Tab-separated table of C-alpha atoms in Angstrom:
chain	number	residue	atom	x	y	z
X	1	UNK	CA	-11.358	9.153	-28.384
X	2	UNK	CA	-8.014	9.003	-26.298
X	3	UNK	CA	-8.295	7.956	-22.703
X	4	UNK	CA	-6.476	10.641	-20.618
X	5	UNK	CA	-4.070	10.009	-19.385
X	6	UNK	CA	-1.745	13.001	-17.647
X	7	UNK	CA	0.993	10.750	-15.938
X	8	UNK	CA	2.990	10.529	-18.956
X	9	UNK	CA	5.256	13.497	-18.182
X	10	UNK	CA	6.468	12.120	-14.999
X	11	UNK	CA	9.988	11.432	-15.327
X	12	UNK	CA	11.206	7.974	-14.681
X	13	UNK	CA	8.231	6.747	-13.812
X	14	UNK	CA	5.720	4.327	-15.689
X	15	UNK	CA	2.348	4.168	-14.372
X	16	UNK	CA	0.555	0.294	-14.379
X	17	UNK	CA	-2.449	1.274	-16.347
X	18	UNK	CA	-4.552	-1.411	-18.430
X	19	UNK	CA	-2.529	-0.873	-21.671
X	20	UNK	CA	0.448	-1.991	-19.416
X	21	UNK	CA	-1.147	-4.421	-17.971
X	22	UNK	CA	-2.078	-6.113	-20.780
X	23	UNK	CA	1.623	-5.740	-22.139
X	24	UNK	CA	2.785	-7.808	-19.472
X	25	UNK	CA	-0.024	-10.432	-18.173
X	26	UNK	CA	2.050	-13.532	-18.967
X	27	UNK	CA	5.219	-11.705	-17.611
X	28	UNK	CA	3.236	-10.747	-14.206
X	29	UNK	CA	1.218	-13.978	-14.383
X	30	UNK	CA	5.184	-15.847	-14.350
X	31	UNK	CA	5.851	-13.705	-11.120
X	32	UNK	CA	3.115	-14.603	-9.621
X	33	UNK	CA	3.561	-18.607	-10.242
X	34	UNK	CA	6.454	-17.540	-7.746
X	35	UNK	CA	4.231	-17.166	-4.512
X	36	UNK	CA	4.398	-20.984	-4.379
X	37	UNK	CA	7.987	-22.472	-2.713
X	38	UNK	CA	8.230	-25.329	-5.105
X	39	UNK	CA	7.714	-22.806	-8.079
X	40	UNK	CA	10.845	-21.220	-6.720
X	41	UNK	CA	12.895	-24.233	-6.606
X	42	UNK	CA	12.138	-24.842	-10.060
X	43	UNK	CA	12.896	-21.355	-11.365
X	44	UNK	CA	16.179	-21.277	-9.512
X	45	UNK	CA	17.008	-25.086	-10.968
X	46	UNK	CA	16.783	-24.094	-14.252
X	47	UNK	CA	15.571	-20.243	-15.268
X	48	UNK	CA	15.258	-20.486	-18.917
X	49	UNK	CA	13.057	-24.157	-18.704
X	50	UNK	CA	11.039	-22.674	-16.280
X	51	UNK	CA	10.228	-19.134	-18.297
X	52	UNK	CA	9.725	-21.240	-21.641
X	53	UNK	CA	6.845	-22.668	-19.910
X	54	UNK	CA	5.375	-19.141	-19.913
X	55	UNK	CA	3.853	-17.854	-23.187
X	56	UNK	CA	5.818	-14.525	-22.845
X	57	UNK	CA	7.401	-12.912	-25.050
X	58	UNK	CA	11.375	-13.005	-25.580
X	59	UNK	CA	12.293	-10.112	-24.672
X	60	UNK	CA	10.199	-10.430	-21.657
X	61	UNK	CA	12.322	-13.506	-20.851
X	62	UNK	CA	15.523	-11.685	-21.330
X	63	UNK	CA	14.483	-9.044	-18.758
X	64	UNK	CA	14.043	-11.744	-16.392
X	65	UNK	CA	16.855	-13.573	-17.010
X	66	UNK	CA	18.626	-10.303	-16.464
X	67	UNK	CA	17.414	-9.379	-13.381
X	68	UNK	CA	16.618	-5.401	-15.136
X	69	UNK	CA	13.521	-4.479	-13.484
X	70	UNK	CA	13.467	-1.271	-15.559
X	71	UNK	CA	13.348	-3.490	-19.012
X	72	UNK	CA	10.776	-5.766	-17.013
X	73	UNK	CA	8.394	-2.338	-16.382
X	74	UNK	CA	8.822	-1.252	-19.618
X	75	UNK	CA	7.646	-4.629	-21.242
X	76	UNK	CA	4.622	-4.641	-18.766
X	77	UNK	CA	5.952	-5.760	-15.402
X	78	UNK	CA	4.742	-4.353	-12.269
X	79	UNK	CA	6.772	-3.743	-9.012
X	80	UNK	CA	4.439	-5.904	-7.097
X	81	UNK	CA	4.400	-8.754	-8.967
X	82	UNK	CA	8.377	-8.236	-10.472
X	83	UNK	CA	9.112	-8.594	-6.593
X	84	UNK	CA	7.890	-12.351	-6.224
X	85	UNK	CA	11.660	-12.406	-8.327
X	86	UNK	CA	13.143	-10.278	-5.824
X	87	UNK	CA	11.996	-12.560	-2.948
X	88	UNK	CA	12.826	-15.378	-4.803
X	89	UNK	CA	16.476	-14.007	-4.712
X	90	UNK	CA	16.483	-13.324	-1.339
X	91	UNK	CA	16.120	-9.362	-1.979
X	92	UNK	CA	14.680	-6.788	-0.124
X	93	UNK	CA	11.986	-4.382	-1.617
X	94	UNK	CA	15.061	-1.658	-0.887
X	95	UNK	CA	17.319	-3.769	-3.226
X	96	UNK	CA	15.436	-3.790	-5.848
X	97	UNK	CA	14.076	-0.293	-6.182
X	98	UNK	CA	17.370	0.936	-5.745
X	99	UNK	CA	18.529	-1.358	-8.197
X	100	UNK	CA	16.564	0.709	-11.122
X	101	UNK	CA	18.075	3.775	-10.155
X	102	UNK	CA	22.258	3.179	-10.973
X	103	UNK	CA	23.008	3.931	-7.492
X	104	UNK	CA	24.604	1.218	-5.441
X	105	UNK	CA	23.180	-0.389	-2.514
X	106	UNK	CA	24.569	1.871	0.238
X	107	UNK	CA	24.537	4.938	-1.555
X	108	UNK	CA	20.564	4.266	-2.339
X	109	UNK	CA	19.828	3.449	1.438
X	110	UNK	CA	21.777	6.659	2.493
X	111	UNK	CA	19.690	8.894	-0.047
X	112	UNK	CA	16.891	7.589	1.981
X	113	UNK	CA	18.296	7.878	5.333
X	114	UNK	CA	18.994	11.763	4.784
X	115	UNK	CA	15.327	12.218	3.788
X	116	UNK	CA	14.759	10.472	0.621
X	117	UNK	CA	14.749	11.462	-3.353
X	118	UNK	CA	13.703	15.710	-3.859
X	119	UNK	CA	10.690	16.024	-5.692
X	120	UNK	CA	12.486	19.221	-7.063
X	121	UNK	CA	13.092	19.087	-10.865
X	122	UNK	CA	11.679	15.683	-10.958
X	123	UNK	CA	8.069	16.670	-11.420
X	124	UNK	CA	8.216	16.473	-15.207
X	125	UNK	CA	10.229	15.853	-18.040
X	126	UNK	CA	12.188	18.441	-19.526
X	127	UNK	CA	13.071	19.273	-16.008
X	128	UNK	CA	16.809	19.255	-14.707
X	129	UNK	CA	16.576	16.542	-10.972
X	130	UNK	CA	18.477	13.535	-10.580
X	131	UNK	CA	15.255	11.032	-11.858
X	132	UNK	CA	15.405	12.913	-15.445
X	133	UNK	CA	16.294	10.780	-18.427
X	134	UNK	CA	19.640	12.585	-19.540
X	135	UNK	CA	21.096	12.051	-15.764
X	136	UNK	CA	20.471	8.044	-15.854
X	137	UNK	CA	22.132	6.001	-14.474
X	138	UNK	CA	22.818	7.546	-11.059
X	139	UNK	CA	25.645	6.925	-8.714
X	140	UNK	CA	27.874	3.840	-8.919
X	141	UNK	CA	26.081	3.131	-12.469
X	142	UNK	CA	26.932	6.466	-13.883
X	143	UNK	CA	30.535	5.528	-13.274
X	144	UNK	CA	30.189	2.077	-14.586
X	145	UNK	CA	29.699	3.453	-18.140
X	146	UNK	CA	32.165	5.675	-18.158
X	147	UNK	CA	29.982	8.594	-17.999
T	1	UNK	CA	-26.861	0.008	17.895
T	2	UNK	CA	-22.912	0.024	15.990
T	3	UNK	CA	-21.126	2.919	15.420
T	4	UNK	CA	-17.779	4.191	14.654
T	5	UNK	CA	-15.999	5.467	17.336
T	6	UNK	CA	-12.113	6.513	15.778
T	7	UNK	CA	-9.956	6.277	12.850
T	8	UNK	CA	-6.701	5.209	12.075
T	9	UNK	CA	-4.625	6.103	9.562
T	10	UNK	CA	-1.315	4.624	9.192
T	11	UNK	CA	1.537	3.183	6.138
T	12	UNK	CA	1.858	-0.517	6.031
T	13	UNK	CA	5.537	-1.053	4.349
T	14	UNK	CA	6.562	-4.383	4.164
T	15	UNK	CA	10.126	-3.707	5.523
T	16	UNK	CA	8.226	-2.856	9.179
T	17	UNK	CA	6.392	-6.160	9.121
T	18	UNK	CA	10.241	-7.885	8.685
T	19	UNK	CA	11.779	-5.608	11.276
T	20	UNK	CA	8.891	-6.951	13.397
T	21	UNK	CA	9.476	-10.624	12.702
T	22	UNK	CA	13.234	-10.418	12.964
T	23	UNK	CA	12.981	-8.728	16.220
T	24	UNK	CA	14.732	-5.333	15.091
T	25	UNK	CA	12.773	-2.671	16.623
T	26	UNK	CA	15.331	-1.315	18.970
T	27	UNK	CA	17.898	-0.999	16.064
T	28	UNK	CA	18.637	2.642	15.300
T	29	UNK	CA	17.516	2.266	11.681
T	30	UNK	CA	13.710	1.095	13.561
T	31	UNK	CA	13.845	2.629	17.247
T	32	UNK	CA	12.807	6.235	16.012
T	33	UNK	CA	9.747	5.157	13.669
T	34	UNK	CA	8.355	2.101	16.202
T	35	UNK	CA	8.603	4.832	19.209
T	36	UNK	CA	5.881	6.651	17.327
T	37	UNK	CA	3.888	3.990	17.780
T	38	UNK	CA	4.151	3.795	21.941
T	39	UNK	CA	1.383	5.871	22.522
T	40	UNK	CA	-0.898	4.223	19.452
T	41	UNK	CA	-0.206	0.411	21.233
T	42	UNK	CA	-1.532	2.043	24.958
T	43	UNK	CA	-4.288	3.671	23.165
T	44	UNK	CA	-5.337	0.524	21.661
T	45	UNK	CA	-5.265	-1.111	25.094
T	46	UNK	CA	-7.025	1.985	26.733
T	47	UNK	CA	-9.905	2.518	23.864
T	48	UNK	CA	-10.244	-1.620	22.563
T	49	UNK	CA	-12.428	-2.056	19.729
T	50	UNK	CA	-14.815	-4.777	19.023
T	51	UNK	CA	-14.579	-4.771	15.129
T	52	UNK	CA	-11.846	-3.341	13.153
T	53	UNK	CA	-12.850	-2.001	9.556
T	54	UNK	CA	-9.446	-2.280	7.918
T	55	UNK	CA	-8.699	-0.035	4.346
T	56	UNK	CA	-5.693	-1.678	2.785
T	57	UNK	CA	-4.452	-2.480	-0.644
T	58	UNK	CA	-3.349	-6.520	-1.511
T	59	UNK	CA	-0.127	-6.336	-3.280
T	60	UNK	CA	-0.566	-8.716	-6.030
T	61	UNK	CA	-1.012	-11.420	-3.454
T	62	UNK	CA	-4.928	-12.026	-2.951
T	63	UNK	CA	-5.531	-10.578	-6.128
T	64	UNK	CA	-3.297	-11.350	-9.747
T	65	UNK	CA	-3.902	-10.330	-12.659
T	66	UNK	CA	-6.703	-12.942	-12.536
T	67	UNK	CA	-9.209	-10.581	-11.181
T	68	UNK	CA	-8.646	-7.019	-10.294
T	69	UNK	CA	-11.671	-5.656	-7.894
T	70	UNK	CA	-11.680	-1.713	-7.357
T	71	UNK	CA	-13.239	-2.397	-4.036
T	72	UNK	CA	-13.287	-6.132	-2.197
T	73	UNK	CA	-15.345	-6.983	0.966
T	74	UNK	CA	-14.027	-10.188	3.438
T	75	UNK	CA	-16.632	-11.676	4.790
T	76	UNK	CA	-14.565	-14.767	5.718
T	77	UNK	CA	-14.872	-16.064	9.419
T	78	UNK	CA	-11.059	-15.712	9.285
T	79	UNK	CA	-7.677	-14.941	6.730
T	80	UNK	CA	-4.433	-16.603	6.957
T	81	UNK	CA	-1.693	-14.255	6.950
T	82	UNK	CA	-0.191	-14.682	3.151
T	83	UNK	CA	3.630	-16.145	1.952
T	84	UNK	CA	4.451	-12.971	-0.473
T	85	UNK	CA	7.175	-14.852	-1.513
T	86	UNK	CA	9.597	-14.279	1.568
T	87	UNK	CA	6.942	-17.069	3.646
T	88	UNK	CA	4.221	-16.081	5.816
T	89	UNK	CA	4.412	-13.475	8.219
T	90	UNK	CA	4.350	-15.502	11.660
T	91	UNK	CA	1.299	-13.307	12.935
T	92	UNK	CA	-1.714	-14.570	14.437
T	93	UNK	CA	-4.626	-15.390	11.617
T	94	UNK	CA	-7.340	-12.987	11.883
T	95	UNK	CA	-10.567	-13.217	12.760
T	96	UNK	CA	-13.343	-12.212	10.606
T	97	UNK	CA	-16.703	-10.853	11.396
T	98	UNK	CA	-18.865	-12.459	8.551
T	99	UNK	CA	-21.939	-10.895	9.972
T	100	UNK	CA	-21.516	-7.061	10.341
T	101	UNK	CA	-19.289	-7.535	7.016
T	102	UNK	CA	-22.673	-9.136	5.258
T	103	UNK	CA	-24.399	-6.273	6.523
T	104	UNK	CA	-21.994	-3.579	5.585
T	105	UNK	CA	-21.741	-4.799	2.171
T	106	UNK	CA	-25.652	-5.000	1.552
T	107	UNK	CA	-26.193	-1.561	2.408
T	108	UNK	CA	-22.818	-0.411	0.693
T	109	UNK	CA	-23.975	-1.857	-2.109
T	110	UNK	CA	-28.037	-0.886	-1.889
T	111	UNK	CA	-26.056	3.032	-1.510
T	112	UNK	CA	-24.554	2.464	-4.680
T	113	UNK	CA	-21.498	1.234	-4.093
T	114	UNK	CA	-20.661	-1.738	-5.661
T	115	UNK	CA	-18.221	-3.797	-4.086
T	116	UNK	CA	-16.766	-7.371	-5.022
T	117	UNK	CA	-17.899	-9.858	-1.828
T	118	UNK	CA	-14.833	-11.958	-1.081
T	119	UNK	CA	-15.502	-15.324	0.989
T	120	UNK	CA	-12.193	-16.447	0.845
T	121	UNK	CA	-8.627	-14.827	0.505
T	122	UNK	CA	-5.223	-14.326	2.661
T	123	UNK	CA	-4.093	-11.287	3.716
T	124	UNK	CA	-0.972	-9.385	2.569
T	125	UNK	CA	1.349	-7.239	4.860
T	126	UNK	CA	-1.130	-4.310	3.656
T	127	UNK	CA	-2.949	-5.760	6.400
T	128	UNK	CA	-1.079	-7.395	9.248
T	129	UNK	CA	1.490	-4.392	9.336
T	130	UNK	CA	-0.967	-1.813	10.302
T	131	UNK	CA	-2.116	-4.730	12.983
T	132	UNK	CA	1.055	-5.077	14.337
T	133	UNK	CA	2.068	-1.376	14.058
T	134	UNK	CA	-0.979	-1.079	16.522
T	135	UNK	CA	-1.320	-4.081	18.484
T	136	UNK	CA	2.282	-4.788	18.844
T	137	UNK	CA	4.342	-7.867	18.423
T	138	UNK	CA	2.000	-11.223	18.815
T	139	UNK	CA	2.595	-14.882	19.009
T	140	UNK	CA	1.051	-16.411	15.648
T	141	UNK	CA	-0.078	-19.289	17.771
T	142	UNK	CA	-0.783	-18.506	21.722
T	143	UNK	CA	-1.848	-14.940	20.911
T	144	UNK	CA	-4.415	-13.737	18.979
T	145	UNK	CA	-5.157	-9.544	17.789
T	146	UNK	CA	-7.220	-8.108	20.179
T	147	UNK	CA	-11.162	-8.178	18.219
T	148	UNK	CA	-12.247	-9.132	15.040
T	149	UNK	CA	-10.877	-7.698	11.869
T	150	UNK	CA	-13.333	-6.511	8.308
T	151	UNK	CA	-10.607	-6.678	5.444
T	152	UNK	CA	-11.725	-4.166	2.483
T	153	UNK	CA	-9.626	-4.368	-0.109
T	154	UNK	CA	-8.629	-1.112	-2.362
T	155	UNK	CA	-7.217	-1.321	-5.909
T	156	UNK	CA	-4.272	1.356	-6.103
T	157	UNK	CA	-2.142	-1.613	-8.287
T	158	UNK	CA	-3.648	-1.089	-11.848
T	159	UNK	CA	-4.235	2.396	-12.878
T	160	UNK	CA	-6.896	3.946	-12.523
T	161	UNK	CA	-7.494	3.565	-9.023
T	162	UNK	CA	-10.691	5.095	-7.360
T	163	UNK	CA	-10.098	8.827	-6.706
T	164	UNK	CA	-9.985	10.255	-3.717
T	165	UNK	CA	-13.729	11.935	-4.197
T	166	UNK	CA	-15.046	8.157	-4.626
T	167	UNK	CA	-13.158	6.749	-1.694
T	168	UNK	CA	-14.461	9.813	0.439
T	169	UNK	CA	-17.975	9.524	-0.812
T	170	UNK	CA	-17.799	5.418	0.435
T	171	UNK	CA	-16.412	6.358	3.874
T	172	UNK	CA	-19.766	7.782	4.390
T	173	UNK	CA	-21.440	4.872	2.861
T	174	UNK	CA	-19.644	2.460	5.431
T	175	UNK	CA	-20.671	4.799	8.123
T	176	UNK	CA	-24.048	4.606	7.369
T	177	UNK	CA	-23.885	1.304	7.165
T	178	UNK	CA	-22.757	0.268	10.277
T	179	UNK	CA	-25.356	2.702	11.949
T	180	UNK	CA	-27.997	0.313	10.860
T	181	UNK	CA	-26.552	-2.657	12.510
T	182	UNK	CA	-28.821	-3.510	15.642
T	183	UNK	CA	-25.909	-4.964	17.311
T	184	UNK	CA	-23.996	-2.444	20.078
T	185	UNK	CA	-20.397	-2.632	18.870
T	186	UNK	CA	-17.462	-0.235	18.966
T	187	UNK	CA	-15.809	0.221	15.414
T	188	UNK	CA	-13.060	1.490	14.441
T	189	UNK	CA	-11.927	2.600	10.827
T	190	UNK	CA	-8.519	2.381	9.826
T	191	UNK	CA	-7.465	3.871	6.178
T	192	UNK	CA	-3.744	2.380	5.546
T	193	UNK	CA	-0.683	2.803	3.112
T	194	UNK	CA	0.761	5.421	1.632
T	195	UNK	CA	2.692	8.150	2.286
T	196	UNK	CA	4.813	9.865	-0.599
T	197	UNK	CA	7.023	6.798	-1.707
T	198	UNK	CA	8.057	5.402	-5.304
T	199	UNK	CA	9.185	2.330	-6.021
T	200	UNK	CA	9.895	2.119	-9.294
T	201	UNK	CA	12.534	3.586	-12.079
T	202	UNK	CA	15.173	6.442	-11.816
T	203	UNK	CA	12.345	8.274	-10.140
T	204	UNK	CA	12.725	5.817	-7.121
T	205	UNK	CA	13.227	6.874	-3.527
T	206	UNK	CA	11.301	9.763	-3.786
T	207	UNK	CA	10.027	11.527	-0.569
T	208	UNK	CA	8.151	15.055	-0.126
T	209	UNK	CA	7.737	15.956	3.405
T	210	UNK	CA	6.709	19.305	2.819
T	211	UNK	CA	3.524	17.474	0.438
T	212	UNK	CA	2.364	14.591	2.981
T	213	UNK	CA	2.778	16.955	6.122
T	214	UNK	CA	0.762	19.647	3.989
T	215	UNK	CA	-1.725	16.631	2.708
T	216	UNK	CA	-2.165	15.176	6.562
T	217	UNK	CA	-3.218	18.553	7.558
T	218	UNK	CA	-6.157	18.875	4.782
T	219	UNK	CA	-7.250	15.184	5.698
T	220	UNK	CA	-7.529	15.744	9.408
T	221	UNK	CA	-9.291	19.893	8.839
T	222	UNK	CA	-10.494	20.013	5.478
T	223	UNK	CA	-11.341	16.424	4.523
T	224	UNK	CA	-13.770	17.847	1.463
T	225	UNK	CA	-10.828	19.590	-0.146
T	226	UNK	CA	-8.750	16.580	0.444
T	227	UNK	CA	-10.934	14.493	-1.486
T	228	UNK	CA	-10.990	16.579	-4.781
T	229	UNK	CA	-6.871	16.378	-4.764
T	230	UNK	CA	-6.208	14.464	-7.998
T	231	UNK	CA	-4.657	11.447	-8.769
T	232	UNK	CA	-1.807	13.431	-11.288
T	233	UNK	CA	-1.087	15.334	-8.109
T	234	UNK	CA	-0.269	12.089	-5.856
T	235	UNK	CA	1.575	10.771	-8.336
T	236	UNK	CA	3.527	14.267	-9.594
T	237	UNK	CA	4.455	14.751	-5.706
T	238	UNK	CA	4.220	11.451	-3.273
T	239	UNK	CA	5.453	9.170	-6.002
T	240	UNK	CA	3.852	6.156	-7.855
T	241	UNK	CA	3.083	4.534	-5.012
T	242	UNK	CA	1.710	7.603	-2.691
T	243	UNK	CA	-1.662	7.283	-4.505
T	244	UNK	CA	-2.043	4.419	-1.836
T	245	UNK	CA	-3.172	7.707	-0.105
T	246	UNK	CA	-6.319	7.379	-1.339
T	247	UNK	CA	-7.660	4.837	1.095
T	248	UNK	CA	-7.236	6.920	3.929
T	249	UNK	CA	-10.109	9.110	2.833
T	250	UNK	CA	-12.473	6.415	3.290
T	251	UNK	CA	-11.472	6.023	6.880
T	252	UNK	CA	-11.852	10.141	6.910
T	253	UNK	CA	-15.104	9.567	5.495
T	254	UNK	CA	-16.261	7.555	7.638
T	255	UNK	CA	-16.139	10.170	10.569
T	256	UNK	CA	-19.215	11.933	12.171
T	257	UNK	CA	-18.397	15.536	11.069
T	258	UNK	CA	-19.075	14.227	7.302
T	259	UNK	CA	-22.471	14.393	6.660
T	260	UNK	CA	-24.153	14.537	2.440
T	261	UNK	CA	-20.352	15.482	1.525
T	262	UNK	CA	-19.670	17.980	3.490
T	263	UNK	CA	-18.396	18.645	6.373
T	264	UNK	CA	-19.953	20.333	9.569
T	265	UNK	CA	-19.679	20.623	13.268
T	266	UNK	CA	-16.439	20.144	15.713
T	267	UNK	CA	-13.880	18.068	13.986
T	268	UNK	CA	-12.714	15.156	15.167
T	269	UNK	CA	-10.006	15.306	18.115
T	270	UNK	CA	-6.784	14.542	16.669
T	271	UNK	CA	-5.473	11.724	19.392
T	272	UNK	CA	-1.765	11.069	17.958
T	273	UNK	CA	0.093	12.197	14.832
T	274	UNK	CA	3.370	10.720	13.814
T	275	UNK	CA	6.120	11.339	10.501
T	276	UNK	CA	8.731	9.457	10.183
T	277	UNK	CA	11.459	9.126	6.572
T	278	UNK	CA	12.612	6.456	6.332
T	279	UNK	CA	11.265	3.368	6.203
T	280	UNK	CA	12.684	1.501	3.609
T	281	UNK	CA	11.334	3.533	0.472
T	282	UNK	CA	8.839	4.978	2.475
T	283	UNK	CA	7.975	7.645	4.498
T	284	UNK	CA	5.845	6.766	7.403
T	285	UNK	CA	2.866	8.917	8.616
T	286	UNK	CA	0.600	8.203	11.485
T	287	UNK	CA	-2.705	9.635	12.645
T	288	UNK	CA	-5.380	9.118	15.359
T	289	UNK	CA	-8.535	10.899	15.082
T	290	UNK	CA	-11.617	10.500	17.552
T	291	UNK	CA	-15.165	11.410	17.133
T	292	UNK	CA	-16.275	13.576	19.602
């Protein structure tokens, strides 16, 4: 029988539930090898050595090596863990959710200055706010790609 | 005998622990969300507890994928204050108190409840944030937090979390609990993290005011209907990450106008309440409720 599981309508949004986290144990077990200052060094000597020494999957390592945090959740990764990578480059939890949204830096920490990200049309999909799949990416990244 | 005397409710985002550390508090990003904290640093002076019973979540720091407990007891003498990856917070360690946490935890656990014991862990800013939010900025070394400190340990990380029912129903639990520890000590409960935030995805940044100030409300007046809210709806409104939420209902639990689930007499008297967007990713709410 299916577990239930109602958060899959949310837009944008991927909730860390067990089938997740089993997608991405080695990926989220890598992250957390991070907590440790000499694991750091090492990652930031040589990125690709260091993830080969990881039983994750390719891809997985690719998202890394990218820095995409949205590719990262969607192979598994969690924001808790995935920002041991963040702290390892010297960025702020601010950086890096912003960074999964398209906007740039500022404008992201001036949507939350003036009150944050409206809930309004971004309760589900099939909705029309600024978090729903046809509108990605926002801001700066929306120009980017020539959008 | 012990009893609890007040709760606390508060958010614990990282971002306030490093304006803390870096000495940023009269910034005017900072000044506006540490000033609603004035009267909750006097308050701690005027109304000192012996034991704090702390309600947090650990971040992926105490607890990796290794081992995931939906509810974790310290009964550690103390906790060093964790590197998340940015170093340690310089904070003062904190003190445990091994016995009333032994005690708590057998009669938690007799009631049902059964929680992971945890001997030996370091604490994330899930836990020293609220500490400093309250105690105000310490020297790691010559100072030390002001009594004693009971870490318990919430999963909101993996999905699914404890609802808010469960959470309620173990606030009562711990109250009972520390009723039946002969010892005469002054506890206070403090349910942490939270409010609507988001961290991940295009979905990121999200804030509803309207939702936590209508949420706070039902906590503080009608903590029964609070409980039953469910998880869809913290996640649908306050974000991925606002189901932290559900930890404060422990510390609501916990309070002397809950009694077999429901709720009767005066309510508690609502000391301090505090909102504050932003914080980071995060709005910022703040509550302090006294039994009467």
């Amino acid at each position: 029988m299916a577990l239930d599981k109602p958060y899959k309508d949310v837009p944008g949004t991927i909730i860390f539930d067990a089938e997740q986290s089993r997608l991405g144990y080695w990926l989220n077990q890598f992250c957390t090898s991070l907590m440790k200052a000499e694991n750091r060094a090492r990652f930031l000597a040589d990125e690709r050595a260091y993830l080969d020494e990881w039983p994750m999957t390719e891809e997985q390592k690719l998202a890394v090596l990218a820095r995409d945090l949205n590719w990262c959740m969607a192979l598994g990764g969690n924001i808790y863990f995935l920002a041991r990578i963040g702290a390892t480059d010297g960025k702020s939890f601010q950086q890096m959710a912003g960074s999964m949204t398209g906007m740039s830096e500022e404008e992201y920490r001036n949507m939350m200055v003036a009150g944050g990200r409206s809930v309004e049309g971004n309760r589900r999909i099939g909705e029309d706010g600024d978090a729903q799949p046809h509108r990605q990416p926002q801001g700066a990244g929306s120009k980017k790609e020539g959008n | 005998m012990a009893r609890i005397t007040a709760s606390v409710y508060t958010s614990h985002v990282p971002a306030i622990g490093v304006a803390l550390d870096l000495h940023k508090t009269q910034e005017d990003y900072w000044q506006p969300l540490f000033a609603g904290y004035d009267f909750s640093k006097q308050w701690m002076k005027d109304n000192k507890p012996d034991v704090i019973f702390l309600v947090y979540n650990d971040h992926a720091t105490a607890f990796s994928l290794d081992m995931i407990p939906t509810f974790a007891i310290g009964t550690a003498a103390e906790y060093k204050p964790a590197d998340e990856g940015w170093g340690a917070r310089p904070v003062p360690v904190v003190k445990g108190h091994p016995e009333l946490a032994s005690h708590i935890a057998q009669s938690v656990i007799q009631q049902d409840f059964d929680l992971t014991i945890v001997n030996k862990m370091d604490v994330d800013h899930g836990l020293t944030v609220p500490l400093s939010l309250m105690c105000g900025e310490l020297d790691p070394v010559k100072d030390a937090w002001p009594c004693p400190v009971i870490p318990f340990a919430v999963n909101v990380v993996q999905y699914p979390v404890p609802s808010g029912q469960r959470c309620f129903a173990l606030g009562q639990a711990i109250r009972k609990a520390v009723e039946s520890f002969d010892e005469d000590l002054n506890v206070h409960i403090w349910g942490t993290g939270g409010m609507s935030h988001q961290l991940q995805g295009a979905r990121a940044g999200l804030i509803n005011r309207e939702w936590d100030n209508n949420w706070l409300d039902l906590m503080i007046n009608d903590p029964v209907a609070c409980a039953k809210v469910p998880h869809i709806d913290y996640v649908r409104e306050a974000g991925s990450e606002g189901i932290e939420l559900v930890m404060w209902l422990i510390a609501r639990g916990a309070m002397a106008d809950v009694n077999d689930g429901q709720r009767s007499g005066p309510l508690p008297q609502v000391a301090h309440r505090f909102y504050h967007v932003p914080a980071s990713n995060t709005a910022v709410g703040h509550a302090i409720l006294e039994n009467n």
